[in-house]
């Protein structure tokens, strides 16, 4: 069968400022695509962020039997549009939706254009679905999969099976060969993504990652990780683990294997403040191996908010980590969550902290009730609604206030935009000399990679 895997495009690609930031490879689709190709299917990946006008033509010319799309809450409405277009061009094509939002609120996709919804890690249920379709089956009874019956009712095949990292193939990067030179994070271009662990052992109140993975934290064999990195043609690599440095012994072992293999790469990685401070020798070692930048989830400079977020850090530790990174020569991208309750005083305090501590590259997100989080359990607070009463998911890009603000709404928006304008020179400098982005309008940390405020885990289809 022919399988088309689609990464959706939206008006904005998340965190950051202007047209700087990132478009990262669709790693989750590469995992799913690898499973399908190993089963003998023809597979294409269409990244609509890079090819926004190509979907209808690809559908008409290639005529896939199955079309799969992934995404986050911000992609819900766009993914329904994509599935509707698929059905309009190819009524017999099976449509499948997976990803972060589908895992947490699958019923948002129980709509006529959608045939199946994947919940949880996508490779196993998607592979089983293709096998059933290929043999004439309906695609029902598969763990981790909701399927639409002829009466338009959706039925579940049961909870997802336990994730087994040893049975998952490497992502098939051949499927994005034509686009790989265009994937970037600021000056790091082209850049590849590598996942060495899955899940997160922490319980931050604004994040749903631990819910998606049911609280599990799983690690890949370090030799397998090194073999995958060695096979990647790009010299820049982003470690997209939700928290790679939490296990000090394992990261020392991974560093040993990378050094022994003689890999010459430059790395970007997420890293918690407490993990960064736990073992300076480890961070020095990784800097020597090529760690050039880390993404700090600072989230807040106020200790009461940090406690509210269940962060195991305090303002003093944040200051210490920023200073240590400068001493080690490791650049930082640091995210700050802006609460809708902020007044002019909190906005001014954030600006002062960034200036006083010479933060390399600050990024900002608005606290959003992401499904699966403590905040997301209170959807009744959402004021941005669709006609059907559901939240306006297209505004769940972490750049819009979807609940009431303490400041007048227009003034809150003005203050939020001023944060980016104040630090505009930093964002321009991060682009690097002579860099162009081909007109792409993106925002900061890459989706398909992750962010401290609601990032993807293994749940993308």
GROMACS .gro file of C-alpha atoms in nm:
model
  461
    1UNK     CA    1   0.000   0.000   0.000
    2UNK     CA    2   0.091   0.363  -0.037
    3UNK     CA    3   0.117   0.559   0.287
    4UNK     CA    4   0.138   0.939   0.302
    5UNK     CA    5   0.250   1.088   0.634
    6UNK     CA    6   0.178   1.458   0.675
    7UNK     CA    7   0.322   1.717   0.912
    8UNK     CA    8   0.073   2.007   0.932
    9UNK     CA    9   0.138   2.374   0.876
   10UNK     CA   10  -0.017   2.650   1.083
   11UNK     CA   11   0.003   3.028   1.087
   12UNK     CA   12   0.287   3.028   1.342
   13UNK     CA   13   0.535   2.762   1.446
   14UNK     CA   14   0.553   2.841   1.814
   15UNK     CA   15   0.799   2.982   2.053
   16UNK     CA   16   1.021   3.279   1.986
   17UNK     CA   17   1.021   3.594   1.784
   18UNK     CA   18   0.957   3.694   1.425
   19UNK     CA   19   1.079   3.462   1.152
   20UNK     CA   20   1.370   3.332   1.358
   21UNK     CA   21   1.367   2.999   1.537
   22UNK     CA   22   1.334   2.651   1.398
   23UNK     CA   23   1.181   2.405   1.161
   24UNK     CA   24   1.298   2.064   1.277
   25UNK     CA   25   1.265   1.730   1.103
   26UNK     CA   26   0.936   1.544   1.173
   27UNK     CA   27   1.104   1.277   1.382
   28UNK     CA   28   0.784   1.105   1.494
   29UNK     CA   29   0.672   1.060   1.133
   30UNK     CA   30   1.013   0.919   1.049
   31UNK     CA   31   0.965   0.656   1.320
   32UNK     CA   32   0.619   0.567   1.189
   33UNK     CA   33   0.745   0.573   0.833
   34UNK     CA   34   1.025   0.332   0.922
   35UNK     CA   35   0.771   0.086   1.064
   36UNK     CA   36   0.559   0.107   0.748
   37UNK     CA   37   0.853   0.067   0.511
   38UNK     CA   38   0.989  -0.232   0.700
   39UNK     CA   39   0.647  -0.393   0.649
   40UNK     CA   40   0.683  -0.346   0.274
   41UNK     CA   41   0.468  -0.037   0.218
   42UNK     CA   42   0.553   0.261  -0.001
   43UNK     CA   43   0.588   0.570   0.219
   44UNK     CA   44   0.619   0.943   0.163
   45UNK     CA   45   0.647   1.223   0.417
   46UNK     CA   46   0.502   1.560   0.320
   47UNK     CA   47   0.611   1.845   0.548
   48UNK     CA   48   0.357   2.120   0.489
   49UNK     CA   49   0.572   2.370   0.681
   50UNK     CA   50   0.811   2.354   0.386
   51UNK     CA   51   0.562   2.263   0.113
   52UNK     CA   52   0.239   2.441   0.212
   53UNK     CA   53   0.077   2.422  -0.132
   54UNK     CA   54   0.161   2.063  -0.228
   55UNK     CA   55  -0.096   1.849  -0.049
   56UNK     CA   56  -0.372   1.837  -0.310
   57UNK     CA   57  -0.124   1.775  -0.592
   58UNK     CA   58   0.051   1.493  -0.405
   59UNK     CA   59  -0.282   1.331  -0.325
   60UNK     CA   60  -0.400   1.349  -0.685
   61UNK     CA   61  -0.072   1.230  -0.836
   62UNK     CA   62   0.043   0.967  -0.585
   63UNK     CA   63  -0.300   0.847  -0.466
   64UNK     CA   64  -0.211   0.703  -0.124
   65UNK     CA   65  -0.423   0.431   0.037
   66UNK     CA   66  -0.361   0.568   0.387
   67UNK     CA   67  -0.290   0.926   0.498
   68UNK     CA   68  -0.164   0.995   0.849
   69UNK     CA   69  -0.121   1.332   1.020
   70UNK     CA   70   0.024   1.428   1.357
   71UNK     CA   71   0.034   1.733   1.579
   72UNK     CA   72  -0.037   1.918   1.900
   73UNK     CA   73  -0.342   2.099   2.033
   74UNK     CA   74  -0.264   2.395   1.807
   75UNK     CA   75  -0.294   2.160   1.507
   76UNK     CA   76  -0.637   2.009   1.583
   77UNK     CA   77  -0.843   2.225   1.350
   78UNK     CA   78  -0.579   2.222   1.077
   79UNK     CA   79  -0.557   1.842   1.093
   80UNK     CA   80  -0.933   1.814   1.053
   81UNK     CA   81  -0.902   2.037   0.747
   82UNK     CA   82  -0.629   1.814   0.608
   83UNK     CA   83  -0.835   1.499   0.660
   84UNK     CA   84  -1.134   1.664   0.492
   85UNK     CA   85  -0.917   1.753   0.192
   86UNK     CA   86  -0.787   1.397   0.172
   87UNK     CA   87  -1.144   1.264   0.167
   88UNK     CA   88  -1.250   1.518  -0.095
   89UNK     CA   89  -0.970   1.416  -0.331
   90UNK     CA   90  -0.959   1.044  -0.241
   91UNK     CA   91  -1.280   0.932  -0.067
   92UNK     CA   92  -1.150   0.575  -0.021
   93UNK     CA   93  -0.822   0.681   0.144
   94UNK     CA   94  -0.808   0.591   0.515
   95UNK     CA   95  -0.727   0.890   0.734
   96UNK     CA   96  -0.537   0.850   1.060
   97UNK     CA   97  -0.464   1.116   1.324
   98UNK     CA   98  -0.209   1.078   1.601
   99UNK     CA   99   0.018   1.284   1.820
  100UNK     CA  100   0.014   1.477   2.143
  101UNK     CA  101  -0.346   1.601   2.139
  102UNK     CA  102  -0.490   1.281   1.993
  103UNK     CA  103  -0.337   1.089   2.284
  104UNK     CA  104  -0.490   1.316   2.549
  105UNK     CA  105  -0.824   1.413   2.391
  106UNK     CA  106  -0.895   1.171   2.104
  107UNK     CA  107  -1.264   1.268   2.093
  108UNK     CA  108  -1.171   1.602   1.930
  109UNK     CA  109  -1.104   1.390   1.619
  110UNK     CA  110  -1.424   1.186   1.624
  111UNK     CA  111  -1.537   1.366   1.310
  112UNK     CA  112  -1.652   1.242   0.967
  113UNK     CA  113  -1.321   1.307   0.782
  114UNK     CA  114  -1.126   1.090   1.031
  115UNK     CA  115  -1.122   0.710   1.020
  116UNK     CA  116  -0.874   0.625   1.297
  117UNK     CA  117  -0.714   0.800   1.597
  118UNK     CA  118  -0.387   0.675   1.745
  119UNK     CA  119  -0.340   0.709   2.120
  120UNK     CA  120   0.011   0.692   2.263
  121UNK     CA  121   0.327   0.581   2.086
  122UNK     CA  122   0.233   0.543   1.723
  123UNK     CA  123   0.454   0.282   1.560
  124UNK     CA  124   0.288  -0.033   1.697
  125UNK     CA  125  -0.080   0.059   1.644
  126UNK     CA  126  -0.010   0.219   1.307
  127UNK     CA  127   0.181  -0.088   1.191
  128UNK     CA  128  -0.101  -0.315   1.307
  129UNK     CA  129  -0.356  -0.094   1.130
  130UNK     CA  130  -0.168  -0.117   0.800
  131UNK     CA  131  -0.153  -0.494   0.835
  132UNK     CA  132  -0.529  -0.514   0.891
  133UNK     CA  133  -0.612  -0.280   0.604
  134UNK     CA  134  -0.380  -0.473   0.375
  135UNK     CA  135  -0.567  -0.794   0.449
  136UNK     CA  136  -0.909  -0.633   0.407
  137UNK     CA  137  -0.979  -0.574   0.775
  138UNK     CA  138  -1.162  -0.284   0.933
  139UNK     CA  139  -0.884  -0.172   1.164
  140UNK     CA  140  -1.077  -0.237   1.484
  141UNK     CA  141  -0.961  -0.417   1.797
  142UNK     CA  142  -0.609  -0.272   1.787
  143UNK     CA  143  -0.471  -0.151   2.124
  144UNK     CA  144  -0.402   0.220   2.118
  145UNK     CA  145  -0.638   0.285   1.825
  146UNK     CA  146  -0.985   0.435   1.796
  147UNK     CA  147  -1.170   0.340   1.476
  148UNK     CA  148  -1.485   0.479   1.315
  149UNK     CA  149  -1.757   0.228   1.240
  150UNK     CA  150  -2.003   0.255   0.952
  151UNK     CA  151  -2.255   0.425   1.181
  152UNK     CA  152  -1.991   0.693   1.247
  153UNK     CA  153  -1.940   0.584   1.607
  154UNK     CA  154  -1.581   0.545   1.723
  155UNK     CA  155  -1.473   0.238   1.917
  156UNK     CA  156  -1.151   0.181   2.109
  157UNK     CA  157  -0.929  -0.119   2.058
  158UNK     CA  158  -0.817  -0.090   2.418
  159UNK     CA  159  -0.538   0.096   2.597
  160UNK     CA  160  -0.201   0.123   2.424
  161UNK     CA  161   0.043  -0.162   2.472
  162UNK     CA  162   0.355  -0.097   2.679
  163UNK     CA  163   0.627   0.082   2.485
  164UNK     CA  164   0.924  -0.140   2.401
  165UNK     CA  165   1.215   0.073   2.280
  166UNK     CA  166   1.414  -0.235   2.178
  167UNK     CA  167   1.153  -0.318   1.913
  168UNK     CA  168   1.132   0.028   1.762
  169UNK     CA  169   1.329   0.088   1.442
  170UNK     CA  170   1.550   0.389   1.390
  171UNK     CA  171   1.366   0.678   1.228
  172UNK     CA  172   1.382   0.650   0.849
  173UNK     CA  173   1.561   0.971   0.752
  174UNK     CA  174   1.560   0.875   0.386
  175UNK     CA  175   1.196   0.984   0.384
  176UNK     CA  176   1.304   1.346   0.440
  177UNK     CA  177   1.620   1.341   0.230
  178UNK     CA  178   1.500   1.619  -0.002
  179UNK     CA  179   1.420   1.852   0.287
  180UNK     CA  180   1.701   1.779   0.530
  181UNK     CA  181   1.916   2.074   0.426
  182UNK     CA  182   1.631   2.307   0.524
  183UNK     CA  183   1.586   2.190   0.884
  184UNK     CA  184   1.740   2.432   1.131
  185UNK     CA  185   1.748   2.575   1.481
  186UNK     CA  186   1.886   2.927   1.463
  187UNK     CA  187   2.247   2.898   1.341
  188UNK     CA  188   2.250   2.518   1.353
  189UNK     CA  189   2.164   2.416   0.999
  190UNK     CA  190   2.113   2.155   0.880
  191UNK     CA  191   2.028   1.982   1.207
  192UNK     CA  192   1.909   1.630   1.291
  193UNK     CA  193   1.705   1.514   1.590
  194UNK     CA  194   1.794   1.215   1.806
  195UNK     CA  195   1.593   1.066   2.091
  196UNK     CA  196   1.797   0.874   2.349
  197UNK     CA  197   1.528   0.846   2.620
  198UNK     CA  198   1.149   0.859   2.631
  199UNK     CA  199   0.937   1.020   2.900
  200UNK     CA  200   1.018   1.236   3.200
  201UNK     CA  201   1.050   1.143   3.570
  202UNK     CA  202   0.931   1.486   3.687
  203UNK     CA  203   0.579   1.623   3.739
  204UNK     CA  204   0.576   1.989   3.634
  205UNK     CA  205   0.222   2.117   3.664
  206UNK     CA  206   0.222   2.297   3.327
  207UNK     CA  207   0.351   1.997   3.130
  208UNK     CA  208   0.170   1.685   3.008
  209UNK     CA  209   0.467   1.473   2.906
  210UNK     CA  210   0.462   1.252   3.210
  211UNK     CA  211   0.088   1.196   3.162
  212UNK     CA  212   0.139   1.090   2.801
  213UNK     CA  213   0.399   0.833   2.902
  214UNK     CA  214   0.205   0.731   3.215
  215UNK     CA  215   0.490   0.850   3.435
  216UNK     CA  216   0.747   0.618   3.278
  217UNK     CA  217   1.105   0.716   3.194
  218UNK     CA  218   1.272   0.477   2.951
  219UNK     CA  219   1.624   0.476   2.814
  220UNK     CA  220   1.774   0.342   2.495
  221UNK     CA  221   2.090   0.134   2.485
  222UNK     CA  222   2.382   0.378   2.460
  223UNK     CA  223   2.560   0.177   2.191
  224UNK     CA  224   2.246   0.186   1.978
  225UNK     CA  225   2.225   0.563   2.025
  226UNK     CA  226   2.588   0.610   1.922
  227UNK     CA  227   2.538   0.393   1.614
  228UNK     CA  228   2.240   0.605   1.513
  229UNK     CA  229   2.429   0.932   1.563
  230UNK     CA  230   2.718   0.795   1.358
  231UNK     CA  231   2.478   0.718   1.072
  232UNK     CA  232   2.338   1.072   1.063
  233UNK     CA  233   2.494   1.287   0.788
  234UNK     CA  234   2.430   1.620   0.961
  235UNK     CA  235   2.703   1.763   1.182
  236UNK     CA  236   2.453   1.934   1.415
  237UNK     CA  237   2.240   1.713   1.641
  238UNK     CA  238   1.957   1.807   1.876
  239UNK     CA  239   1.897   1.563   2.164
  240UNK     CA  240   1.520   1.587   2.195
  241UNK     CA  241   1.486   1.382   2.514
  242UNK     CA  242   1.251   1.549   2.757
  243UNK     CA  243   1.535   1.532   3.014
  244UNK     CA  244   1.857   1.364   2.893
  245UNK     CA  245   2.096   1.472   3.171
  246UNK     CA  246   1.892   1.351   3.468
  247UNK     CA  247   2.087   1.021   3.473
  248UNK     CA  248   2.446   1.131   3.531
  249UNK     CA  249   2.600   0.785   3.506
  250UNK     CA  250   2.426   0.711   3.177
  251UNK     CA  251   2.530   1.043   3.022
  252UNK     CA  252   2.892   0.979   3.125
  253UNK     CA  253   2.865   0.637   2.957
  254UNK     CA  254   2.714   0.792   2.644
  255UNK     CA  255   2.997   1.046   2.638
  256UNK     CA  256   3.250   0.761   2.667
  257UNK     CA  257   3.097   0.581   2.367
  258UNK     CA  258   3.077   0.896   2.156
  259UNK     CA  259   3.441   0.977   2.228
  260UNK     CA  260   3.550   0.620   2.153
  261UNK     CA  261   3.361   0.632   1.822
  262UNK     CA  262   3.539   0.955   1.728
  263UNK     CA  263   3.215   1.130   1.633
  264UNK     CA  264   3.262   1.492   1.535
  265UNK     CA  265   2.924   1.652   1.600
  266UNK     CA  266   2.791   1.966   1.766
  267UNK     CA  267   2.499   1.918   2.004
  268UNK     CA  268   2.199   2.110   2.133
  269UNK     CA  269   2.000   1.960   2.421
  270UNK     CA  270   1.726   2.021   2.671
  271UNK     CA  271   1.854   2.035   3.028
  272UNK     CA  272   1.691   2.110   3.361
  273UNK     CA  273   1.858   2.364   3.585
  274UNK     CA  274   1.911   2.109   3.864
  275UNK     CA  275   2.050   1.853   3.619
  276UNK     CA  276   2.294   2.109   3.480
  277UNK     CA  277   2.423   2.194   3.827
  278UNK     CA  278   2.440   1.837   3.954
  279UNK     CA  279   2.774   1.742   3.797
  280UNK     CA  280   2.992   2.015   3.648
  281UNK     CA  281   3.241   1.755   3.525
  282UNK     CA  282   2.968   1.596   3.314
  283UNK     CA  283   2.879   1.925   3.149
  284UNK     CA  284   3.247   2.002   3.088
  285UNK     CA  285   3.284   1.660   2.930
  286UNK     CA  286   2.989   1.716   2.700
  287UNK     CA  287   3.115   2.059   2.605
  288UNK     CA  288   3.442   1.898   2.501
  289UNK     CA  289   3.241   1.650   2.291
  290UNK     CA  290   3.059   1.931   2.113
  291UNK     CA  291   2.769   2.044   2.335
  292UNK     CA  292   2.726   2.400   2.215
  293UNK     CA  293   2.384   2.494   2.352
  294UNK     CA  294   2.129   2.386   2.611
  295UNK     CA  295   1.761   2.472   2.645
  296UNK     CA  296   1.684   2.575   3.003
  297UNK     CA  297   1.324   2.560   3.118
  298UNK     CA  298   1.363   2.852   3.357
  299UNK     CA  299   0.985   2.901   3.345
  300UNK     CA  300   0.972   3.158   3.627
  301UNK     CA  301   1.200   3.390   3.824
  302UNK     CA  302   0.958   3.395   4.118
  303UNK     CA  303   1.008   3.126   4.382
  304UNK     CA  304   0.637   3.101   4.463
  305UNK     CA  305   0.558   3.029   4.098
  306UNK     CA  306   0.840   2.775   4.074
  307UNK     CA  307   0.686   2.591   4.368
  308UNK     CA  308   0.344   2.615   4.205
  309UNK     CA  309   0.490   2.464   3.887
  310UNK     CA  310   0.650   2.182   4.092
  311UNK     CA  311   0.992   2.284   3.963
  312UNK     CA  312   1.282   2.160   4.173
  313UNK     CA  313   1.472   2.485   4.144
  314UNK     CA  314   1.482   2.831   4.293
  315UNK     CA  315   1.582   3.168   4.157
  316UNK     CA  316   1.931   3.141   4.304
  317UNK     CA  317   1.993   2.813   4.123
  318UNK     CA  318   1.879   2.966   3.795
  319UNK     CA  319   2.128   3.249   3.836
  320UNK     CA  320   2.400   2.998   3.921
  321UNK     CA  321   2.323   2.781   3.617
  322UNK     CA  322   2.330   3.076   3.377
  323UNK     CA  323   2.667   3.185   3.518
  324UNK     CA  324   2.807   2.832   3.501
  325UNK     CA  325   2.699   2.793   3.139
  326UNK     CA  326   2.884   3.113   3.051
  327UNK     CA  327   3.195   2.986   3.231
  328UNK     CA  328   3.181   2.660   3.037
  329UNK     CA  329   3.122   2.831   2.704
  330UNK     CA  330   2.781   2.669   2.654
  331UNK     CA  331   2.518   2.894   2.500
  332UNK     CA  332   2.168   2.888   2.644
  333UNK     CA  333   1.815   2.920   2.514
  334UNK     CA  334   1.595   2.992   2.817
  335UNK     CA  335   1.217   2.978   2.831
  336UNK     CA  336   1.005   3.200   3.055
  337UNK     CA  337   0.636   3.127   3.115
  338UNK     CA  338   0.423   3.442   3.131
  339UNK     CA  339   0.109   3.399   3.342
  340UNK     CA  340  -0.213   3.567   3.226
  341UNK     CA  341  -0.228   3.718   3.577
  342UNK     CA  342   0.091   3.920   3.524
  343UNK     CA  343   0.076   4.294   3.577
  344UNK     CA  344   0.323   4.557   3.461
  345UNK     CA  345   0.539   4.480   3.764
  346UNK     CA  346   0.593   4.113   3.675
  347UNK     CA  347   0.666   4.200   3.311
  348UNK     CA  348   0.925   4.456   3.425
  349UNK     CA  349   1.081   4.207   3.667
  350UNK     CA  350   1.126   3.950   3.390
  351UNK     CA  351   1.296   4.206   3.165
  352UNK     CA  352   1.525   4.315   3.450
  353UNK     CA  353   1.621   3.955   3.533
  354UNK     CA  354   1.714   3.878   3.172
  355UNK     CA  355   1.926   4.192   3.146
  356UNK     CA  356   2.089   4.152   3.487
  357UNK     CA  357   2.185   3.792   3.415
  358UNK     CA  358   2.285   3.840   3.053
  359UNK     CA  359   2.052   3.565   2.931
  360UNK     CA  360   2.179   3.451   2.590
  361UNK     CA  361   1.850   3.388   2.414
  362UNK     CA  362   1.524   3.431   2.607
  363UNK     CA  363   1.204   3.279   2.472
  364UNK     CA  364   0.856   3.334   2.608
  365UNK     CA  365   0.536   3.133   2.631
  366UNK     CA  366   0.199   3.221   2.780
  367UNK     CA  367   0.076   2.981   3.047
  368UNK     CA  368  -0.184   2.775   2.862
  369UNK     CA  369  -0.419   2.504   2.994
  370UNK     CA  370  -0.265   2.231   2.781
  371UNK     CA  371  -0.467   1.905   2.789
  372UNK     CA  372  -0.321   1.656   3.032
  373UNK     CA  373  -0.183   1.921   3.270
  374UNK     CA  374  -0.315   2.046   3.602
  375UNK     CA  375  -0.415   2.368   3.425
  376UNK     CA  376  -0.580   2.176   3.142
  377UNK     CA  377  -0.821   2.012   3.385
  378UNK     CA  378  -1.007   2.343   3.409
  379UNK     CA  379  -1.127   2.406   3.055
  380UNK     CA  380  -1.420   2.602   3.194
  381UNK     CA  381  -1.173   2.891   3.240
  382UNK     CA  382  -1.106   2.909   2.865
  383UNK     CA  383  -1.265   3.216   2.704
  384UNK     CA  384  -1.150   3.152   2.347
  385UNK     CA  385  -1.407   2.901   2.221
  386UNK     CA  386  -1.525   2.745   1.897
  387UNK     CA  387  -1.895   2.767   1.805
  388UNK     CA  388  -1.934   2.409   1.935
  389UNK     CA  389  -1.814   2.518   2.278
  390UNK     CA  390  -1.475   2.347   2.256
  391UNK     CA  391  -1.157   2.556   2.301
  392UNK     CA  392  -1.014   2.732   2.000
  393UNK     CA  393  -0.730   2.488   1.967
  394UNK     CA  394  -0.564   2.697   1.697
  395UNK     CA  395  -0.482   2.950   1.970
  396UNK     CA  396  -0.308   2.687   2.183
  397UNK     CA  397   0.029   2.782   2.036
  398UNK     CA  398   0.153   2.917   2.372
  399UNK     CA  399   0.149   3.265   2.219
  400UNK     CA  400  -0.213   3.354   2.292
  401UNK     CA  401  -0.390   3.407   2.622
  402UNK     CA  402  -0.691   3.176   2.610
  403UNK     CA  403  -0.809   3.255   2.965
  404UNK     CA  404  -0.888   3.587   3.129
  405UNK     CA  405  -0.597   3.825   3.190
  406UNK     CA  406  -0.550   4.055   3.488
  407UNK     CA  407  -0.441   4.343   3.269
  408UNK     CA  408  -0.681   4.461   3.003
  409UNK     CA  409  -0.648   4.200   2.730
  410UNK     CA  410  -0.506   4.441   2.472
  411UNK     CA  411  -0.256   4.573   2.727
  412UNK     CA  412  -0.145   4.219   2.818
  413UNK     CA  413  -0.087   4.144   2.450
  414UNK     CA  414   0.108   4.470   2.413
  415UNK     CA  415   0.327   4.392   2.713
  416UNK     CA  416   0.389   4.039   2.587
  417UNK     CA  417   0.493   4.160   2.242
  418UNK     CA  418   0.721   4.418   2.405
  419UNK     CA  419   0.921   4.133   2.560
  420UNK     CA  420   1.020   4.021   2.211
  421UNK     CA  421   1.089   4.373   2.093
  422UNK     CA  422   1.312   4.448   2.391
  423UNK     CA  423   1.535   4.153   2.304
  424UNK     CA  424   1.509   4.175   1.925
  425UNK     CA  425   1.884   4.225   1.886
  426UNK     CA  426   1.950   3.894   2.059
  427UNK     CA  427   1.728   3.707   1.814
  428UNK     CA  428   1.889   3.872   1.514
  429UNK     CA  429   2.236   3.790   1.648
  430UNK     CA  430   2.137   3.427   1.701
  431UNK     CA  431   2.066   3.393   1.332
  432UNK     CA  432   2.435   3.431   1.260
  433UNK     CA  433   2.606   3.613   0.973
  434UNK     CA  434   2.462   3.555   0.629
  435UNK     CA  435   2.183   3.323   0.746
  436UNK     CA  436   1.857   3.321   0.556
  437UNK     CA  437   1.553   3.111   0.615
  438UNK     CA  438   1.386   3.100   0.277
  439UNK     CA  439   1.095   3.311   0.396
  440UNK     CA  440   0.976   3.065   0.660
  441UNK     CA  441   0.793   3.226   0.952
  442UNK     CA  442   0.865   3.020   1.260
  443UNK     CA  443   0.890   3.067   1.633
  444UNK     CA  444   1.177   2.948   1.846
  445UNK     CA  445   1.214   2.597   1.979
  446UNK     CA  446   1.118   2.337   1.719
  447UNK     CA  447   0.794   2.149   1.726
  448UNK     CA  448   0.870   1.791   1.654
  449UNK     CA  449   1.139   1.845   1.912
  450UNK     CA  450   0.990   1.988   2.225
  451UNK     CA  451   0.967   2.265   2.476
  452UNK     CA  452   0.944   2.295   2.851
  453UNK     CA  453   0.580   2.401   2.826
  454UNK     CA  454   0.421   2.099   2.667
  455UNK     CA  455   0.661   1.909   2.441
  456UNK     CA  456   0.616   1.594   2.237
  457UNK     CA  457   0.715   1.259   2.374
  458UNK     CA  458   0.668   0.928   2.202
  459UNK     CA  459   0.302   1.006   2.146
  460UNK     CA  460   0.323   1.154   1.800
  461UNK     CA  461   0.180   0.936   1.526
   0.00000   0.00000   0.00000
